[in-house]
Structure formats: C-alpha cells, structure tokens
Amino acid sequence: MDAHSPQLAPPSKTKALIDVWNVLEIRVLVMSSLGIQILLLCLAGFRKHFISSRWAETTDYSWKGPLYLMFHWVLWSAYLLADYVATVALAYLPNSELNNDKEKENQHLLMFWAPFFLLHLGGQDTITALSVEDNELWARHLLTLATQVGLALYHYISVNRKVGAFWPPAAIMFVLALFKYGERIWALQRASMSALRSSMISKPDPGPNYAKFMQQYTSSIAAGLTAQIIVEVEKHEDDLKRQKIKESAQSKPADSEKINTGEVKNHPRSEQTKESAQTKPADSEEINKGEVKNQPESEQTKESAQSKAADSEEINTREVKNHRESKQTKESAKSTGEVKNQGDPESPQTKRSKCCIFCWSKCSCKCEPISELEREKYAEIVCKAYKFFPTFKRLFVDLILTYKDREESQEYFEGLEYEGAYKLIEIELSWMYEILHSKASVIFSYKHYGWISRMSTLVITIVALILFITISHPQKKISDHSKYNPFDIILTYVLIGGACVLEVAACIFMLLSFWTYAAIKESGGCFVGLADFLFRIQARYLRRPENSRWSDKMAQFSLITYSLPNQPSCSKCNPVKCILYAIRMNDSWDQYRYASSVTVSEALKKQVFQELTKKVKSIEDRASYKRITEHRGQWALQRMGYYQEFGWSVEAEFDESILLWHIATDLLYNGKKTCDTEDKSISQDISNYMLFLLIVRPFMMPAGIGQIRFGDTCAEARIFLNNGDNIKIGDAAKKILDVSTDYDPGDVKGDRSKSVLFKGCLLAHQLEEQVTKYGVQWDRMWRLISAVWVEMLCYAASKCSGQYHAKQLSKGGELLTVIWFLMAHLGMGEQYRIEEGHARAKLFVDK
C-alpha cells in the first residue's frame, strides 16, 4: 500500500453496535413474539374483571386505580404489538445473516421459525379482539392471512431450494399455523354484529295460510252453506300462576308484609284520614298496574300531616331499631368469627347454612370446603345459565323475545334469592364477553369441535417437537449439527416448547370452563363424573361462588365537586389546560379526572331486585309489562304517596330529572345532618353513577340535551361558588341550600340557559320540608329518594341499545348492563314483542 494513500478508519463503536443488533434483531423479535403470546394468554381472562379507566381508584384501596390502569395499558400494548412484531419478524427473516457461507447454512434453521410467526398471528383462545369494533375487521385479517402465508412460503422455499433437513416439522407447523390463524378469523367473523344477528334470526314465519283459509270460507258461502269462523288464541301459563300469586298474597296477614322481604306493603303515609284520602287516587289496582295519574291539587293542613307522620313514626322507629340491632349482630359475629344458625350449632353444615353461598365475604369460613348442598346450588345456576343464554343473548343484537321465553325465565327466577339471580346474570354476561372477545364462539358453538381441534393441535405440536429433536440431535446423522448456531438451536427448542405449553394451557382452560361443564351435564354420558370432579375444584379454588364475574364497580361523578373553584379544572394559567383547550379536550379530561368508583353494595343489589320483583308481582295483564317499564320515578312516588309533592321532578325530560335529583341528593347528603341508613348510601351511589352515565357515557342514555344542561349548571355553580378559595363540598352544599327558592327559578331565569342548579335546590328544600314542617323521619325520605333512583336506573337500563351494553363488557362491565339483563329475565323490557302467538282459527260449515 502506498505510504501516501489514505488509511481506513477503524470501525467505530456505533458500527459495532449496529452489527451486533443486526445479529440479535431477529432473535429478539422471536423471543418478544413468544413472550407477548404468553402475556396475552395470562392477562386476557382478567380483563372483564377490571375497569379500564383511571377512576378505578376506590376509597378503600387507593393503589388499585394505577394497577388497573397499568393492567389495561399492558394488555392493550401487547395486543397491538403481537401482530406487529410477528409481521415485522416474518418480513425481516430472509434478510438476516447472509454475510458468509456458514451464516447462509444457518439460514435454513432460521427459516424454520417462519411458521411460528404465523402461529403467533393466530393468537390465543382467550383473546381475539380488544374491542367489539375489532370483530368488524375480520376481512382485513383474511387479507393478512393470504399475504403472510404466501410471503412465508416464498421465503422458505427460496432459502431451502433443496429439500432441507427441517422440512417435516416445518410442514407440520405451517399446517398448524394456517389452521390457527384461520380459526381466529373465523371467530372474528362470527363475533361481528352482523354475523351474530344472522346466526340468531329464526326461520321466517309466514303464519297460518290466510289466503287458503279465506278461500275455503268464501267457497262455502258461495255454495249456500252456513259457515262460521271461531278463533282461539294460545293460552298463557303465567295467567294462572299470576292469579295464584295474587290469591296467596291476599290471604297473607297484613302484618307480615314488609319492604325488606321484597313484598309490596302499604306505607303508613297511604293510610290517611278520609279527608286526605280523597285527594289521593283511590283506585289501588291502577297503581299496581303501573298507571300514574295526576292527583288533584289540595291543601293539606299541618295538623293532618303531623298525624300522618305520627302513624308512621312507630314503624320507622322500629325499622331503625332493627337496623341497628342487625348491624350490632353483624359486628359481633365478625369479631367472634362465628356464623350461627338456628339448627344444630355443632354441625358444620348447619353452622354455615345461614351464611349465603354467594356472600362469603361476610363469614369467616373461606378456607373451609364448600358443602355438597352449596355446590349443587351453584352447579344448578351454571346449568340454568347455559340453558337461558342462547335465548337471551339475542338482546345484544336487538332481537325480540316471546312470551314463552318470559314464562320460562320467570318460573325459575321466582324461586331465586337476589344473590342467585345476580350470579346467573353474571355468568351469562361473562359468556357473552367470551363470545365477543375470544374464540369461544368457535370452540363451544359446535358439538365436539373444541375437544377435537384442541387435542389435534396439541398432538401436532408434540409431533413437530419430536421430529425436531430427532433431526437436530448431534448423535443422529440426519443433519450436520456443526452448521447451525447452538444458540439458535436452543431458541428453536424454546419456540416449539412454548407452542406446546400454549396448546396445553388452551386445553386446560377449555377443560375448566363452565361451558364445558354445562354442556357435559346437559348431554350426559360417561364424562359427567369427571365434569363434577372438575367443578368441585373450580368451586373451591378457582371460581368460588363469591367471586364476581365482572368488575362489580360503579363509577361516580359529583356535579358539586366538579364545580368547586379550588379544583384544577377551574384554575387559570395552567399550561396543560391551555393545550387541552386548544385541542378541545379540556372538558373530556376534566370529566375523566374527577370520576371515581365504588363497589356495588349488596344492599343496592338487593333493593334493585326487590323493586323489580314488586313490579312483576303487581302486573295483572301482559299489556302492563310495557307500561311499567316506562316509569322513571312515578311508580315509586305513587306507591309511597308523594307523587303530588314531587311528581313535577320526574315528569320533566329524563336528563333534567337526573340532574334535579342528583343536585337534591348531593345537597342533602353533604349539606344536612341526616340519619345514616343504607338507603342514604344507595341514593348517593346511584345519583353519582347516573350523572356519570349522563356525562361520560351519553350513548347509554336516552337521547336528550343532558350535556348542555350539565354545562350550563356547572357554569352557574362555579360563578356562585367563586367567592372563596379551598371551599369544601359540605360548605358548598350549605351555601347553595341557603339560597331562597320561594319563587320558581325557571320563571326568573327564563329558558335560554338550561341550568337547573337552583331548581334542584328547590327539590332539596321540598324534601327537607317534609321533615322539618310535616315531621316525616329522614330515614323515610331517604327510602323515597333511593326508590326513585332505582326506578330511574332501571328505566335507563331498558332504554340502552344492546350493542352499547356489549361494548362495555370488555371494560369491566356496567351495573346498567347487569340490571338490563336482570329485567329481561324477569320479563320486563321492550324486547318482548310476541305476546299471543298464532291464533287457531277453525271453520265450521253447516249444510
């Protein structure tokens, strides 16, 4: 080399790092793809139990909020990266390590990894779609399947132009990958809304041949014969049952009718003097039918109101006393750790029989095995859910039900307590989640397909592993072992071993599924004993009866808290807020920022179930089912005798009624010292939950201008509360309550502004007036408020489309969805469109 020629610079560290990365890149992608699949398999099943938002923070465990948020972020990232990593690795695979002949020989081994990337594109049984909208993209995945399979085959054949040593296991894995990816696309297509609806639509029913029947009738008349048509309508089995229930209810003594037991009783307020009784609707049967009538205006004297309150004071005092005694009993039982029963206290079964099998958190026997009776009850509910699910899943695609579906469901729910009813609903909603977001729509929809496919894929994977071990073993002379990188051989073992583990896990998940247990119990056969054994394991260790099948949370949003002047949403010169305001995201961020969540209490579930069963028992004809679902507070006010005083608040538009009762509830809860009862907590929880739905989930509520009213109300509240800093919610509530509402705020403000702040304050004043002026107890007022809120909640649930309910299943579920499904099982809702069936017309001809 010439002395004056330029010297080549030594390779820099950057180039060395790039070379190292070029060598490791495909291997990192391989391990990342496998790791993501394992992560999806482990985490996907827990998604329906966690709220997918930052408001998952609870008052008891503040660390759960960030944990839930991180969980859904990790799952979301893994789902999106799974397809991306596999696709990139498949495209990069033929271009890796082609620098020398030895690396080219090792390329044959690397190309054996191609079918595993296709296998990973097939996904796991526990998750196929992250949201309902992903199911609609099944055609895009079909195109991806065609392109990726073609690309993988082209690269494999181009590298292995001669028959390579690894072609037998590679061919097997290509077939398996093609099957798994095709199965995923099939599951996505079956879970799309159009396919779901098509699969559930029954065959067209033209009904009886009307034209032929009338032709016979006219022919008989034309022939001079006497023809007569007699029509007989299908009889309903529930008519006789409803009559028996009515007769048995009338035969019971009036003293045994209590609200706490779920039976409808006359409140002392309704037992009024003759003078006040004339101002109320006298026809109690119309009230039971759910008809709400406007009561005539009449003036009630203070003395008559006090006498009415005095009649109810004794009962209210007794109920408060019983509530305190029961609370003390629970506390003493919790401190001693014992749950006693009226039976033999030494018997383990009688010791635990009084403790409800669905409320294990209230007893101290979590470690004890479940008794045979409890397990049988749990198994019966699972089997009944399996029977009802094909019928009621049609609600998610807005299909109709028949009166026979109503009768069958009501017959079973009549004998259930609220715990069992909610558990059955939870199981059905859990299965609907699996239909929409996993391969359950393919695995469990066809008889024996799941077992055959999963056992076949497991056997095929094991065969591929055995073949690879045989080919790659150093002592075997099948291939030259020195050509291949030992680290790549280990990675290939990990890939095949990981595929085997994933297939084994899929078989275990299918074996332990409630789908499998219920299907075996329904069909019978020699596997019933094995199914019972596996169910005992699940009921004791994996899916104990007390474990909820959804998040069991309800979001909370308070208008007064949101409107406080010391909140960051109201602060000025905030750079983050300026950016959010510029992109028009400030309101959305504030709504999510000030939302929280609480656990759905057992008292709330019980009250909702009791209120719904009261309505069902009060129905006397089939037409009443439709009318009673239209009530959004009227029935509760009418039943308790307060429609004349507060009926105006529930006759307004629904979104306005929500805001009115939310403001009144918030003001009384935070601004007044009242009694502490379960009804008070229930009222506050439902009030905040309904406002959250109105503001953050408006698509789940009836159409209206709720967000406009909310914005105007918040603006007025912020102006009114903007006099002082660091004001607390209690002080803010008292300040609003101090405003006089002797004159209607709507008449003063006009209708340009839709604010209802002081109109809600007027409602709070009227509720408070019943206590201060007429001597009504606070616990009765809170019982009234909770009854109105429960009825509003049920009304909102019945008005939400099934598709929106389906979307929330992957986000931890909504209480609104649970109540909507419960109402359908109790026979309430707009989906029951067939009430009479076919008429049986007979033609009688006399000569």
PDB file of C-alpha atoms in Angstrom, residues 406-586:
ATOM      1  CA  ARG A 406     -90.690 -14.796  29.593  1.00  0.00           C
ATOM      2  CA  GLU A 407     -92.711 -17.559  31.233  1.00  0.00           C
ATOM      3  CA  GLU A 408     -89.793 -19.975  31.359  1.00  0.00           C
ATOM      4  CA  SER A 409     -87.414 -17.408  32.851  1.00  0.00           C
ATOM      5  CA  GLN A 410     -89.922 -16.047  35.359  1.00  0.00           C
ATOM      6  CA  GLU A 411     -90.760 -19.535  36.561  1.00  0.00           C
ATOM      7  CA  TYR A 412     -87.156 -20.117  37.573  1.00  0.00           C
ATOM      8  CA  PHE A 413     -86.463 -16.643  38.962  1.00  0.00           C
ATOM      9  CA  GLU A 414     -89.498 -16.832  41.237  1.00  0.00           C
ATOM     10  CA  GLY A 415     -87.630 -19.285  43.432  1.00  0.00           C
ATOM     11  CA  LEU A 416     -84.311 -17.406  43.488  1.00  0.00           C
ATOM     12  CA  GLU A 417     -82.969 -15.020  46.068  1.00  0.00           C
ATOM     13  CA  TYR A 418     -81.232 -11.918  44.790  1.00  0.00           C
ATOM     14  CA  GLU A 419     -77.746 -13.452  45.200  1.00  0.00           C
ATOM     15  CA  GLY A 420     -78.533 -16.396  42.932  1.00  0.00           C
ATOM     16  CA  ALA A 421     -80.250 -14.170  40.383  1.00  0.00           C
ATOM     17  CA  TYR A 422     -77.236 -11.873  40.093  1.00  0.00           C
ATOM     18  CA  LYS A 423     -74.857 -14.832  39.912  1.00  0.00           C
ATOM     19  CA  LEU A 424     -76.785 -16.303  36.979  1.00  0.00           C
ATOM     20  CA  ILE A 425     -76.759 -12.934  35.205  1.00  0.00           C
ATOM     21  CA  GLU A 426     -73.017 -12.565  35.783  1.00  0.00           C
ATOM     22  CA  ILE A 427     -72.308 -15.988  34.287  1.00  0.00           C
ATOM     23  CA  GLU A 428     -74.342 -15.210  31.176  1.00  0.00           C
ATOM     24  CA  LEU A 429     -72.666 -11.826  30.684  1.00  0.00           C
ATOM     25  CA  SER A 430     -69.272 -13.475  31.156  1.00  0.00           C
ATOM     26  CA  TRP A 431     -70.099 -15.920  28.388  1.00  0.00           C
ATOM     27  CA  MET A 432     -71.211 -13.070  26.145  1.00  0.00           C
ATOM     28  CA  TYR A 433     -67.859 -11.399  26.726  1.00  0.00           C
ATOM     29  CA  GLU A 434     -66.120 -14.613  25.655  1.00  0.00           C
ATOM     30  CA  ILE A 435     -68.280 -14.826  22.542  1.00  0.00           C
ATOM     31  CA  LEU A 436     -67.297 -11.306  21.512  1.00  0.00           C
ATOM     32  CA  HIS A 437     -63.629 -11.246  22.513  1.00  0.00           C
ATOM     33  CA  SER A 438     -62.277 -14.806  22.402  1.00  0.00           C
ATOM     34  CA  LYS A 439     -62.534 -17.974  20.339  1.00  0.00           C
ATOM     35  CA  ALA A 440     -65.469 -19.245  22.401  1.00  0.00           C
ATOM     36  CA  SER A 441     -67.847 -18.529  19.514  1.00  0.00           C
ATOM     37  CA  VAL A 442     -65.990 -21.195  17.520  1.00  0.00           C
ATOM     38  CA  ILE A 443     -64.827 -23.628  20.208  1.00  0.00           C
ATOM     39  CA  PHE A 444     -68.101 -24.012  22.106  1.00  0.00           C
ATOM     40  CA  SER A 445     -70.636 -23.392  19.350  1.00  0.00           C
ATOM     41  CA  TYR A 446     -70.174 -26.731  17.616  1.00  0.00           C
ATOM     42  CA  LYS A 447     -70.502 -30.068  19.349  1.00  0.00           C
ATOM     43  CA  HIS A 448     -67.159 -31.778  19.996  1.00  0.00           C
ATOM     44  CA  TYR A 449     -65.310 -29.280  17.781  1.00  0.00           C
ATOM     45  CA  GLY A 450     -63.423 -27.768  20.692  1.00  0.00           C
ATOM     46  CA  TRP A 451     -62.161 -31.094  22.004  1.00  0.00           C
ATOM     47  CA  ILE A 452     -61.187 -32.419  18.589  1.00  0.00           C
ATOM     48  CA  SER A 453     -59.427 -29.247  17.478  1.00  0.00           C
ATOM     49  CA  ARG A 454     -57.521 -28.651  20.723  1.00  0.00           C
ATOM     50  CA  MET A 455     -56.368 -32.235  21.125  1.00  0.00           C
ATOM     51  CA  SER A 456     -55.377 -32.355  17.444  1.00  0.00           C
ATOM     52  CA  THR A 457     -53.321 -29.159  17.624  1.00  0.00           C
ATOM     53  CA  LEU A 458     -51.626 -30.371  20.797  1.00  0.00           C
ATOM     54  CA  VAL A 459     -50.721 -33.706  19.213  1.00  0.00           C
ATOM     55  CA  ILE A 460     -49.457 -31.999  16.050  1.00  0.00           C
ATOM     56  CA  THR A 461     -47.240 -29.661  18.076  1.00  0.00           C
ATOM     57  CA  ILE A 462     -45.801 -32.552  20.073  1.00  0.00           C
ATOM     58  CA  VAL A 463     -45.110 -34.475  16.861  1.00  0.00           C
ATOM     59  CA  ALA A 464     -43.259 -31.449  15.448  1.00  0.00           C
ATOM     60  CA  LEU A 465     -41.207 -31.232  18.638  1.00  0.00           C
ATOM     61  CA  ILE A 466     -40.283 -34.917  18.450  1.00  0.00           C
ATOM     62  CA  LEU A 467     -39.290 -34.602  14.796  1.00  0.00           C
ATOM     63  CA  PHE A 468     -37.114 -31.578  15.509  1.00  0.00           C
ATOM     64  CA  ILE A 469     -35.417 -33.337  18.410  1.00  0.00           C
ATOM     65  CA  THR A 470     -34.727 -36.301  16.164  1.00  0.00           C
ATOM     66  CA  ILE A 471     -33.313 -34.172  13.355  1.00  0.00           C
ATOM     67  CA  SER A 472     -31.244 -31.769  15.437  1.00  0.00           C
ATOM     68  CA  HIS A 473     -29.737 -34.261  17.860  1.00  0.00           C
ATOM     69  CA  PRO A 474     -25.914 -34.314  17.494  1.00  0.00           C
ATOM     70  CA  GLN A 475     -25.663 -38.106  17.651  1.00  0.00           C
ATOM     71  CA  LYS A 476     -28.132 -38.515  14.816  1.00  0.00           C
ATOM     72  CA  LYS A 477     -26.651 -38.406  11.321  1.00  0.00           C
ATOM     73  CA  ILE A 478     -29.713 -36.797   9.784  1.00  0.00           C
ATOM     74  CA  SER A 479     -28.133 -33.329   9.572  1.00  0.00           C
ATOM     75  CA  ASP A 480     -24.768 -31.709  10.060  1.00  0.00           C
ATOM     76  CA  HIS A 481     -25.155 -30.267  13.534  1.00  0.00           C
ATOM     77  CA  SER A 482     -21.994 -28.155  13.219  1.00  0.00           C
ATOM     78  CA  LYS A 483     -23.611 -25.944  10.561  1.00  0.00           C
ATOM     79  CA  TYR A 484     -26.063 -24.402  12.984  1.00  0.00           C
ATOM     80  CA  ASN A 485     -25.602 -21.886  15.730  1.00  0.00           C
ATOM     81  CA  PRO A 486     -26.085 -23.639  19.115  1.00  0.00           C
ATOM     82  CA  PHE A 487     -27.912 -20.586  20.457  1.00  0.00           C
ATOM     83  CA  ASP A 488     -30.352 -20.770  17.549  1.00  0.00           C
ATOM     84  CA  ILE A 489     -30.937 -24.436  18.269  1.00  0.00           C
ATOM     85  CA  ILE A 490     -31.845 -23.511  21.845  1.00  0.00           C
ATOM     86  CA  LEU A 491     -34.170 -20.748  20.638  1.00  0.00           C
ATOM     87  CA  THR A 492     -35.886 -23.216  18.320  1.00  0.00           C
ATOM     88  CA  TYR A 493     -36.439 -25.581  21.235  1.00  0.00           C
ATOM     89  CA  VAL A 494     -37.909 -22.691  23.192  1.00  0.00           C
ATOM     90  CA  LEU A 495     -40.230 -21.834  20.298  1.00  0.00           C
ATOM     91  CA  ILE A 496     -41.561 -25.370  19.912  1.00  0.00           C
ATOM     92  CA  GLY A 497     -41.684 -25.899  23.657  1.00  0.00           C
ATOM     93  CA  GLY A 498     -43.560 -22.612  24.077  1.00  0.00           C
ATOM     94  CA  ALA A 499     -46.046 -23.667  21.403  1.00  0.00           C
ATOM     95  CA  CYS A 500     -46.621 -26.935  23.279  1.00  0.00           C
ATOM     96  CA  VAL A 501     -47.142 -25.066  26.562  1.00  0.00           C
ATOM     97  CA  LEU A 502     -49.636 -22.703  24.940  1.00  0.00           C
ATOM     98  CA  GLU A 503     -51.578 -25.635  23.496  1.00  0.00           C
ATOM     99  CA  VAL A 504     -51.623 -27.422  26.855  1.00  0.00           C
ATOM    100  CA  ALA A 505     -52.861 -24.234  28.516  1.00  0.00           C
ATOM    101  CA  ALA A 506     -55.625 -23.918  25.898  1.00  0.00           C
ATOM    102  CA  CYS A 507     -56.747 -27.480  26.650  1.00  0.00           C
ATOM    103  CA  ILE A 508     -56.752 -26.800  30.404  1.00  0.00           C
ATOM    104  CA  PHE A 509     -58.740 -23.575  30.005  1.00  0.00           C
ATOM    105  CA  MET A 510     -61.305 -25.373  27.875  1.00  0.00           C
ATOM    106  CA  LEU A 511     -61.493 -28.266  30.334  1.00  0.00           C
ATOM    107  CA  LEU A 512     -62.086 -25.945  33.296  1.00  0.00           C
ATOM    108  CA  SER A 513     -64.607 -23.743  31.509  1.00  0.00           C
ATOM    109  CA  PHE A 514     -68.202 -23.531  32.719  1.00  0.00           C
ATOM    110  CA  TRP A 515     -69.166 -24.011  29.065  1.00  0.00           C
ATOM    111  CA  THR A 516     -67.687 -27.500  29.143  1.00  0.00           C
ATOM    112  CA  TYR A 517     -69.254 -28.430  32.458  1.00  0.00           C
ATOM    113  CA  ALA A 518     -72.744 -27.285  31.475  1.00  0.00           C
ATOM    114  CA  ALA A 519     -72.535 -28.951  28.049  1.00  0.00           C
ATOM    115  CA  ILE A 520     -71.496 -32.290  29.580  1.00  0.00           C
ATOM    116  CA  LYS A 521     -74.225 -32.089  32.222  1.00  0.00           C
ATOM    117  CA  GLU A 522     -76.829 -31.374  29.571  1.00  0.00           C
ATOM    118  CA  SER A 523     -75.794 -34.162  27.220  1.00  0.00           C
ATOM    119  CA  GLY A 524     -74.961 -36.699  29.933  1.00  0.00           C
ATOM    120  CA  GLY A 525     -72.693 -39.630  29.205  1.00  0.00           C
ATOM    121  CA  CYS A 526     -69.628 -41.145  30.766  1.00  0.00           C
ATOM    122  CA  PHE A 527     -67.875 -37.822  31.394  1.00  0.00           C
ATOM    123  CA  VAL A 528     -70.404 -36.487  33.901  1.00  0.00           C
ATOM    124  CA  GLY A 529     -68.352 -37.784  36.832  1.00  0.00           C
ATOM    125  CA  LEU A 530     -65.220 -36.073  35.532  1.00  0.00           C
ATOM    126  CA  ALA A 531     -67.151 -32.833  34.993  1.00  0.00           C
ATOM    127  CA  ASP A 532     -68.462 -32.934  38.585  1.00  0.00           C
ATOM    128  CA  PHE A 533     -64.949 -33.514  39.897  1.00  0.00           C
ATOM    129  CA  LEU A 534     -63.549 -30.569  37.950  1.00  0.00           C
ATOM    130  CA  PHE A 535     -66.445 -28.396  39.048  1.00  0.00           C
ATOM    131  CA  ARG A 536     -65.668 -29.166  42.705  1.00  0.00           C
ATOM    132  CA  ILE A 537     -62.124 -27.955  42.126  1.00  0.00           C
ATOM    133  CA  GLN A 538     -63.320 -24.776  40.440  1.00  0.00           C
ATOM    134  CA  ALA A 539     -65.967 -24.022  43.068  1.00  0.00           C
ATOM    135  CA  ARG A 540     -63.455 -24.366  45.875  1.00  0.00           C
ATOM    136  CA  TYR A 541     -60.253 -22.857  44.434  1.00  0.00           C
ATOM    137  CA  LEU A 542     -60.702 -21.155  41.053  1.00  0.00           C
ATOM    138  CA  ARG A 543     -64.240 -19.776  40.669  1.00  0.00           C
ATOM    139  CA  ARG A 544     -65.679 -19.675  44.139  1.00  0.00           C
ATOM    140  CA  PRO A 545     -69.327 -18.594  44.277  1.00  0.00           C
ATOM    141  CA  GLU A 546     -68.487 -15.309  45.983  1.00  0.00           C
ATOM    142  CA  ASN A 547     -66.112 -14.262  43.215  1.00  0.00           C
ATOM    143  CA  SER A 548     -67.741 -11.757  40.905  1.00  0.00           C
ATOM    144  CA  ARG A 549     -67.654 -12.418  37.175  1.00  0.00           C
ATOM    145  CA  TRP A 550     -67.309  -8.708  36.385  1.00  0.00           C
ATOM    146  CA  SER A 551     -65.648  -5.670  37.949  1.00  0.00           C
ATOM    147  CA  ASP A 552     -68.521  -5.160  40.435  1.00  0.00           C
ATOM    148  CA  LYS A 553     -67.804  -1.411  40.328  1.00  0.00           C
ATOM    149  CA  MET A 554     -69.919   1.619  39.575  1.00  0.00           C
ATOM    150  CA  ALA A 555     -68.364   4.914  38.520  1.00  0.00           C
ATOM    151  CA  GLN A 556     -69.069   8.100  40.474  1.00  0.00           C
ATOM    152  CA  PHE A 557     -69.286  11.722  39.367  1.00  0.00           C
ATOM    153  CA  SER A 558     -70.403  14.662  41.518  1.00  0.00           C
ATOM    154  CA  LEU A 559     -71.542  17.920  39.974  1.00  0.00           C
ATOM    155  CA  ILE A 560     -70.749  19.989  43.060  1.00  0.00           C
ATOM    156  CA  THR A 561     -67.254  18.506  43.405  1.00  0.00           C
ATOM    157  CA  TYR A 562     -66.628  19.154  39.726  1.00  0.00           C
ATOM    158  CA  SER A 563     -67.744  22.782  40.115  1.00  0.00           C
ATOM    159  CA  LEU A 564     -65.669  23.711  43.175  1.00  0.00           C
ATOM    160  CA  PRO A 565     -63.485  26.769  42.419  1.00  0.00           C
ATOM    161  CA  ASN A 566     -60.346  25.296  44.010  1.00  0.00           C
ATOM    162  CA  GLN A 567     -60.291  22.359  41.571  1.00  0.00           C
ATOM    163  CA  PRO A 568     -57.607  22.321  38.843  1.00  0.00           C
ATOM    164  CA  SER A 569     -60.339  22.377  36.224  1.00  0.00           C
ATOM    165  CA  CYS A 570     -61.188  25.891  37.356  1.00  0.00           C
ATOM    166  CA  SER A 571     -57.618  27.128  37.752  1.00  0.00           C
ATOM    167  CA  LYS A 572     -56.205  29.741  35.438  1.00  0.00           C
ATOM    168  CA  CYS A 573     -52.872  29.950  33.591  1.00  0.00           C
ATOM    169  CA  ASN A 574     -52.482  26.189  33.607  1.00  0.00           C
ATOM    170  CA  PRO A 575     -50.284  25.248  30.619  1.00  0.00           C
ATOM    171  CA  VAL A 576     -51.638  21.695  30.456  1.00  0.00           C
ATOM    172  CA  LYS A 577     -55.184  23.016  30.428  1.00  0.00           C
ATOM    173  CA  CYS A 578     -54.278  25.501  27.711  1.00  0.00           C
ATOM    174  CA  ILE A 579     -53.024  22.696  25.493  1.00  0.00           C
ATOM    175  CA  LEU A 580     -56.109  20.593  26.181  1.00  0.00           C
ATOM    176  CA  TYR A 581     -58.302  23.599  25.494  1.00  0.00           C
ATOM    177  CA  ALA A 582     -56.534  24.208  22.189  1.00  0.00           C
ATOM    178  CA  ILE A 583     -57.288  20.675  21.015  1.00  0.00           C
ATOM    179  CA  ARG A 584     -60.786  20.789  22.568  1.00  0.00           C
ATOM    180  CA  MET A 585     -60.046  18.039  25.074  1.00  0.00           C
ATOM    181  CA  ASN A 586     -60.300  20.020  28.314  1.00  0.00           C
TER     182      ASN A 586
END
